[in-house]
XYZ file of C-alpha atoms in Angstrom:
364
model
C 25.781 -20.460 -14.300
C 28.850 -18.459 -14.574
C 28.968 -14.135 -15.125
C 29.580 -14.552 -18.420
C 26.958 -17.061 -19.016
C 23.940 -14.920 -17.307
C 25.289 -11.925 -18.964
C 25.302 -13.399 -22.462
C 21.437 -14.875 -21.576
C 20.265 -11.585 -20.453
C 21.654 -9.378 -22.988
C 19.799 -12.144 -25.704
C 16.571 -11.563 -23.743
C 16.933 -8.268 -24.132
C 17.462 -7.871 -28.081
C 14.648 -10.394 -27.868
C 12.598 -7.841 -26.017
C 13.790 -5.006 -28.408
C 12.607 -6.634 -31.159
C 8.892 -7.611 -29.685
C 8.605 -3.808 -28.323
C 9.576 -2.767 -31.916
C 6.150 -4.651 -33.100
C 2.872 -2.690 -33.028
C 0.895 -5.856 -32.869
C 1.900 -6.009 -28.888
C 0.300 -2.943 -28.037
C -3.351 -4.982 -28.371
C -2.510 -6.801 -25.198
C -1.826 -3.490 -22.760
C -0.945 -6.006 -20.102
C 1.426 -8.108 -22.088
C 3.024 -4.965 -23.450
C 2.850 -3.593 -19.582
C 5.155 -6.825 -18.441
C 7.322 -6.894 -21.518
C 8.220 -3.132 -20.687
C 9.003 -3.588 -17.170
C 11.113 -6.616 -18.307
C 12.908 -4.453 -21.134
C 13.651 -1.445 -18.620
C 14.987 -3.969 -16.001
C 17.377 -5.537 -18.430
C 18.225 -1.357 -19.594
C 21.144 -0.787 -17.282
C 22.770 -4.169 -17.653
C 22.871 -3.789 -21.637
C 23.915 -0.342 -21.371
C 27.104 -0.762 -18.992
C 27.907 -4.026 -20.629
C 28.373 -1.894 -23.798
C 30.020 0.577 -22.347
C 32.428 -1.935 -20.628
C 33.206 -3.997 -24.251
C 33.379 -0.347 -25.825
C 35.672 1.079 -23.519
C 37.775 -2.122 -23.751
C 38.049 -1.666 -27.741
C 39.040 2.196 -27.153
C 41.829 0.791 -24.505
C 43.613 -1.762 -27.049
C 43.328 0.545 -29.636
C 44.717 3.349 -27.443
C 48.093 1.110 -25.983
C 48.664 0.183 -29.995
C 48.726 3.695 -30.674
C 50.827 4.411 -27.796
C 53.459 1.945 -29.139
C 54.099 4.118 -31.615
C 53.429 7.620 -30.233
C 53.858 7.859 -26.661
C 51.404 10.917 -26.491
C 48.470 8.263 -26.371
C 50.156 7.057 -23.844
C 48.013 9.170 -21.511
C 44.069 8.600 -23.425
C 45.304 4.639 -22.327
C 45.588 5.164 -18.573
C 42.256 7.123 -18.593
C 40.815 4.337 -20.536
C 42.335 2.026 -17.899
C 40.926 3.330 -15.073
C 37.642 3.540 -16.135
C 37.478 0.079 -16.612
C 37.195 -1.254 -12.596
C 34.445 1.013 -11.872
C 32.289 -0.442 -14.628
C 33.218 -3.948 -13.790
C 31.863 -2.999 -10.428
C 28.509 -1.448 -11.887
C 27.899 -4.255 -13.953
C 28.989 -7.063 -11.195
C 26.453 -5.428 -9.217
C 23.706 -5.079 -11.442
C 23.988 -8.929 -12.489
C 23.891 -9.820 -8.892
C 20.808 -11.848 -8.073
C 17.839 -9.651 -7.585
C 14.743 -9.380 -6.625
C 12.323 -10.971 -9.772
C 9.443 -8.864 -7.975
C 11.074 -5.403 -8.260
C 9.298 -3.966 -11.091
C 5.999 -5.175 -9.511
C 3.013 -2.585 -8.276
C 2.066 -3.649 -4.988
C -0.961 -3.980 -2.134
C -0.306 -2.370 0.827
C -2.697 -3.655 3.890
C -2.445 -1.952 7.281
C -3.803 -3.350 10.339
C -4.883 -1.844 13.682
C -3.179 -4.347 16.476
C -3.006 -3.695 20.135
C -3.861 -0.394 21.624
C -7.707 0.059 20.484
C -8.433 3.360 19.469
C -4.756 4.837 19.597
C -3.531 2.171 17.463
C -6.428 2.643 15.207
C -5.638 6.088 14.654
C -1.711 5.186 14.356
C -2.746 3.107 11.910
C -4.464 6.168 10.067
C -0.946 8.154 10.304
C 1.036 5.243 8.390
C -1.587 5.137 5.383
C -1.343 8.696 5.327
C 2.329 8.608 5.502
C 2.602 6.114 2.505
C -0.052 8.096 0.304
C 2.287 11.001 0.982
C 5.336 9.356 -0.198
C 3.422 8.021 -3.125
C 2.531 11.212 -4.163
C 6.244 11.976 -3.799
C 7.392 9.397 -6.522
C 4.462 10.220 -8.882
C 3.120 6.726 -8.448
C -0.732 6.365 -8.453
C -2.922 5.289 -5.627
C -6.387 3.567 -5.324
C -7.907 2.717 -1.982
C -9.513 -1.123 -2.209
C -10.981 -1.865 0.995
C -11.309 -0.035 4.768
C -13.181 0.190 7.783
C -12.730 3.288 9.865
C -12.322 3.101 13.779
C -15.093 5.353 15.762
C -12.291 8.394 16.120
C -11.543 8.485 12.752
C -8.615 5.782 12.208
C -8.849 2.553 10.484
C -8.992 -1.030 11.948
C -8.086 -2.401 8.683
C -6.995 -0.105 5.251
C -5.707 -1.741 2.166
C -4.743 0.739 -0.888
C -2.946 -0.117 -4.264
C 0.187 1.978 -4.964
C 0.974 1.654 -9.085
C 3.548 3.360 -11.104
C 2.547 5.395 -14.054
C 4.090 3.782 -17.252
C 7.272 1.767 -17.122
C 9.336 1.785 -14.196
C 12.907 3.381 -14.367
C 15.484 0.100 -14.446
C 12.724 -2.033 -13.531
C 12.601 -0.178 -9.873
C 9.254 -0.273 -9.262
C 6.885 0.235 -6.087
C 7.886 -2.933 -5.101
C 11.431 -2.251 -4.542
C 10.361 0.139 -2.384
C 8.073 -0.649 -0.101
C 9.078 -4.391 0.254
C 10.741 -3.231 3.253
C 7.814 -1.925 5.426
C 5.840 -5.587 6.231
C 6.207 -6.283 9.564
C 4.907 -4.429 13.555
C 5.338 -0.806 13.500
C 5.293 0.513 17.005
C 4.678 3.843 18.073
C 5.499 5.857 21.083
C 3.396 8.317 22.053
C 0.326 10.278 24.254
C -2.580 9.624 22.664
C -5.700 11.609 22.224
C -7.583 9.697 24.642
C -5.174 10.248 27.253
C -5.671 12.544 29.935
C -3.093 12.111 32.458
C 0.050 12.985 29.640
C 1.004 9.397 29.575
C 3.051 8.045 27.085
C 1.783 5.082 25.778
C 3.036 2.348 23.048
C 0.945 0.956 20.396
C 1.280 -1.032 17.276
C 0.323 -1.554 13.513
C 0.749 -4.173 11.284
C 1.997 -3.440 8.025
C 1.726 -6.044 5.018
C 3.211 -5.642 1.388
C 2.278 -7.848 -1.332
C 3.353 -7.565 -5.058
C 0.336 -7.294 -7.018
C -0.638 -10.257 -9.089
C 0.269 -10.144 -13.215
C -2.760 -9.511 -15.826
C -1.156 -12.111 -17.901
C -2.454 -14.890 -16.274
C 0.445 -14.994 -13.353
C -2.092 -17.058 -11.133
C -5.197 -18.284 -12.118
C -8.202 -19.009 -9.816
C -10.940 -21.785 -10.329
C -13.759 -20.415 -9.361
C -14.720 -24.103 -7.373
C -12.015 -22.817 -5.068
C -13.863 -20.049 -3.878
C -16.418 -19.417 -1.521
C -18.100 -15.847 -2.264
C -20.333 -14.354 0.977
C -22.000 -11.208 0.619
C -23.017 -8.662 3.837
C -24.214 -5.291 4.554
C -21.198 -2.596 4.464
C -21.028 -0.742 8.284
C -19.078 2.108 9.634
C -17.766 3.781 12.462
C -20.014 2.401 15.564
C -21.566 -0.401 13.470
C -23.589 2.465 11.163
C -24.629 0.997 8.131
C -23.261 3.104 4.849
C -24.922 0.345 2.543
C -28.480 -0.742 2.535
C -28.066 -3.981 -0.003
C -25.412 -7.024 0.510
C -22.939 -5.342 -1.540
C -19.887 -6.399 0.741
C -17.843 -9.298 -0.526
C -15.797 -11.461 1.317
C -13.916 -14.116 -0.494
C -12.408 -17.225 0.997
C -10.001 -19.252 -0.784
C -10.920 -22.987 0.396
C -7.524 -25.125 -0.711
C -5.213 -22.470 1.573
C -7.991 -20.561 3.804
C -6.523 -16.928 2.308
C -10.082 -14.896 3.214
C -10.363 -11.459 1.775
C -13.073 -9.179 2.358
C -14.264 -5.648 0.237
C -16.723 -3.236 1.240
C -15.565 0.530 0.021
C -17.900 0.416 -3.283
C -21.973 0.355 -3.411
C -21.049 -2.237 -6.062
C -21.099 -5.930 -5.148
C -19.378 -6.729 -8.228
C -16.825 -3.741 -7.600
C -16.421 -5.006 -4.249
C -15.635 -8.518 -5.537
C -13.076 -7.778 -8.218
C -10.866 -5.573 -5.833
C -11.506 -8.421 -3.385
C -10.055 -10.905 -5.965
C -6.894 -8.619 -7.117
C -5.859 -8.614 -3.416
C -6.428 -12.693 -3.272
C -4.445 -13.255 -5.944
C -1.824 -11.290 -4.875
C -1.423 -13.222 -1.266
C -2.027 -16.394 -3.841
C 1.420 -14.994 -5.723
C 3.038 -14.157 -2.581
C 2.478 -17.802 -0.928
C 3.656 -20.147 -4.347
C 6.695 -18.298 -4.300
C 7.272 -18.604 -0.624
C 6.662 -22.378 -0.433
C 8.289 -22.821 -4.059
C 11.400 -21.300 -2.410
C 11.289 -23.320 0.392
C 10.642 -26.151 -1.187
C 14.173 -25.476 -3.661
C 16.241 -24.866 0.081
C 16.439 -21.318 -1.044
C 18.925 -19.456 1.570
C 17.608 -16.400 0.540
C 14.307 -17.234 0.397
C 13.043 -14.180 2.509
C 12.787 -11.927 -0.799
C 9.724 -13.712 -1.085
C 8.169 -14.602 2.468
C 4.863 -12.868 3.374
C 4.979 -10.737 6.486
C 5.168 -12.613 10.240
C 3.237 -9.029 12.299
C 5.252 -10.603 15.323
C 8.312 -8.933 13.965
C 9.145 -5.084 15.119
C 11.105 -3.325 12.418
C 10.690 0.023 13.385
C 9.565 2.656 16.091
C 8.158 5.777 15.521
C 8.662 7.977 18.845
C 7.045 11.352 19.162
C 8.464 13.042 21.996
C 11.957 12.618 20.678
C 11.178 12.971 16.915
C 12.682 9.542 16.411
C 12.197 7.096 13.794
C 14.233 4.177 14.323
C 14.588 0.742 12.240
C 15.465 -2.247 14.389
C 17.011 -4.602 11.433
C 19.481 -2.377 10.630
C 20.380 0.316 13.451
C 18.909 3.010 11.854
C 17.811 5.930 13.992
C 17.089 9.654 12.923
C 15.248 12.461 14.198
C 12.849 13.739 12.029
C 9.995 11.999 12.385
C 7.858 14.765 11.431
C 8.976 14.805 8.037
C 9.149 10.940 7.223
C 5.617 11.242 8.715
C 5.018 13.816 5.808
C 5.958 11.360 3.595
C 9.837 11.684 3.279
C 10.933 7.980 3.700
C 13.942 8.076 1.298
C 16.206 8.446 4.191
C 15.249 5.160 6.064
C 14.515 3.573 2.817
C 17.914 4.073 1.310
C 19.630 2.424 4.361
C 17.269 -0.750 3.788
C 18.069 -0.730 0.036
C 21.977 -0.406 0.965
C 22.096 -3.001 3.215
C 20.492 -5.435 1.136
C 22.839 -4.519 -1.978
C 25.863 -5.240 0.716
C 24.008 -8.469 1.422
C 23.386 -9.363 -2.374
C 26.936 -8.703 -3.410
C 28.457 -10.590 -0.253
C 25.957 -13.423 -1.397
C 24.309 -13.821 2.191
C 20.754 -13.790 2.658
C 18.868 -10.920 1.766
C 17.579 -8.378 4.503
C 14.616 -9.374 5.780
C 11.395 -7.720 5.717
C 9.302 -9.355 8.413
């Protein structure tokens, strides 16, 4: 499809949009108006410099036929002019191929790997870390499932990160955080060290857009297999005297997911079936993809924990990215939740990438 021909199809989507957001009647289905909004606000910016663009075009003609006449225009048509190959660039940009998860909220899992109790506790650092930077952007955060390590880490943490209301130009958490699946290694003395030794552990992070409430995925229910345990703690203490654990296994692809945080078993199941369908999501895109030959297909791959993307090293205050050569020293504060820095350079490269037309960064 040519530019002209996605621009014309996405500017009628989004009068088509308009005119369904204009209708009270939409506001019945909160999660149907929920998706149409996100859809309307990522279409926003592309209908607004496409306006400008044809507006600013209009002013330009009219300006050079006034300037054939009286060369004082003359000078309102060169400003007109110039203008015009910046917003050619915006708009270029913004109709580059994107990201279809952007506006998405997402599932963020983090997972103790090698290293036992320090990387338990490391572990504990990055959810803390994200919940900071959450709280940064105003987005909302709800804590589905952990299990706490005996020092007071986590082996395993997953927490849902939300916007509140309709993302701005369709950026939502997703286009965010996308970036952070994959091994994050740290560098380090840990607590239980006594000699001052500087030892390296890891974390694995995974990111998952959240699954739709308009019936993205459905589930049959003779897929499933539903087991139900006691809930334990720290040094196998139980916190739960019924079966209200839920662990879910999905039989067709394997996908188990487990819930324990709520005295409710049927708590404990729904949050454990938001975070299947999510993975559910995350794998038909990934083999749809794959299956079209899609170059860029990593926008949508789930996360391989083999990959390192990034170190976090405390004695020099360093926090470095591996896919992209990023390295700063203030580890400290991206610890404290300021992640901008690092997640800027990620964003960047992949708009370079985008507009080049090469594969998309990858995210692990």
């Amino acid at each position: 499809m040519s530019t002209d021909s996605r621009l014309a199809t996405l500017l009628a989507e989004y009068q088509e949009l308009e005119q369904k957001l204009a209708d009270p009647g939409i506001h019945a289905d909160q999660a149907l108006a929920r998706k149409t909004g996100r859809r309307f606000a990522e279409l926003s910016p592309i209908a607004k410099t496409a306006g400008e663009l044809d507006q600013t075009r209009q002013d330009l003609d009219a300006a050079r036929e006034l300037a054939a006449e009286d060369p004082a225009f003359n000078g309102e048509a060169e400003e007109l002019e110039a203008r015009i190959p910046a917003l050619e660039e915006r708009l270029a940009e913004l109709l580059a191929p994107r990201d279809s998860n952007d506006a998405k909220d997402v599932i963020l899992e983090i997972k103790a790997g090698e290293g036992g109790e320090e990387s338990a506790l490391f572990a504990g650092d990055l959810l803390r870390m994200y919940l900071r930077y959450a709280e940064r952007h105003g987005w909302a955060t709800e804590m589905l499932d952990s299990q706490e390590s005996d020092l007071g880490g986590f082996k395993d943490v997953a927490v849902a990160v939300k916007t509140r209301g309709i993302p701005d130009g369709g950026n939502g958490v997703w286009s965010r955080l996308k970036w952070e699946g994959g091994v994050h290694r740290v560098q380090r003395v840990p607590a239980t060290e006594s000699q001052g030794r500087i030892h390296t552990s890891a974390a694995g992070v995974l990111v998952t857009p959240e699954a739709e409430e308009t019936g993205e995925i459905e589930i049959d229910p003779n897929d499933l297999r539903v087991d139900v345990f006691r809930s334990s703690g720290p040094g196998g203490q139980s916190v739960n005297t019924t079966d209200s654990a839920v662990r879910i296994t999905h039989l067709p692809t394997g996908i188990v997911v487990s819930c324990q945080n709520e005295r409710s078993q049927l708590q404990n199941k729904d949050r454990a079936l938001r975070m299947l369908k999510a993975k559910l999501v995350a794998l038909a895109e990934e083999q749809a993809a794959a299956a079209a030959g899609d170059a860029r297909r990593s926008q949508v791959r789930t996360v391989d924990r083999s990959e390192r993307i990034r170190t976090y090293n405390f004695p020099q205050n360093r926090i470095s990215d591996h896919r992209i050569g990023y390295t700063a020293y203030n580890l400290d504060l991206a610890l404290a939740g300021d992640l901008d820095g690092v997640l800027d350079a990620l964003a960047e490269a992949d708009r370079k990438a985008r507009l080049a037309g090469e594969d998309q960064l990858s995210r692990g």
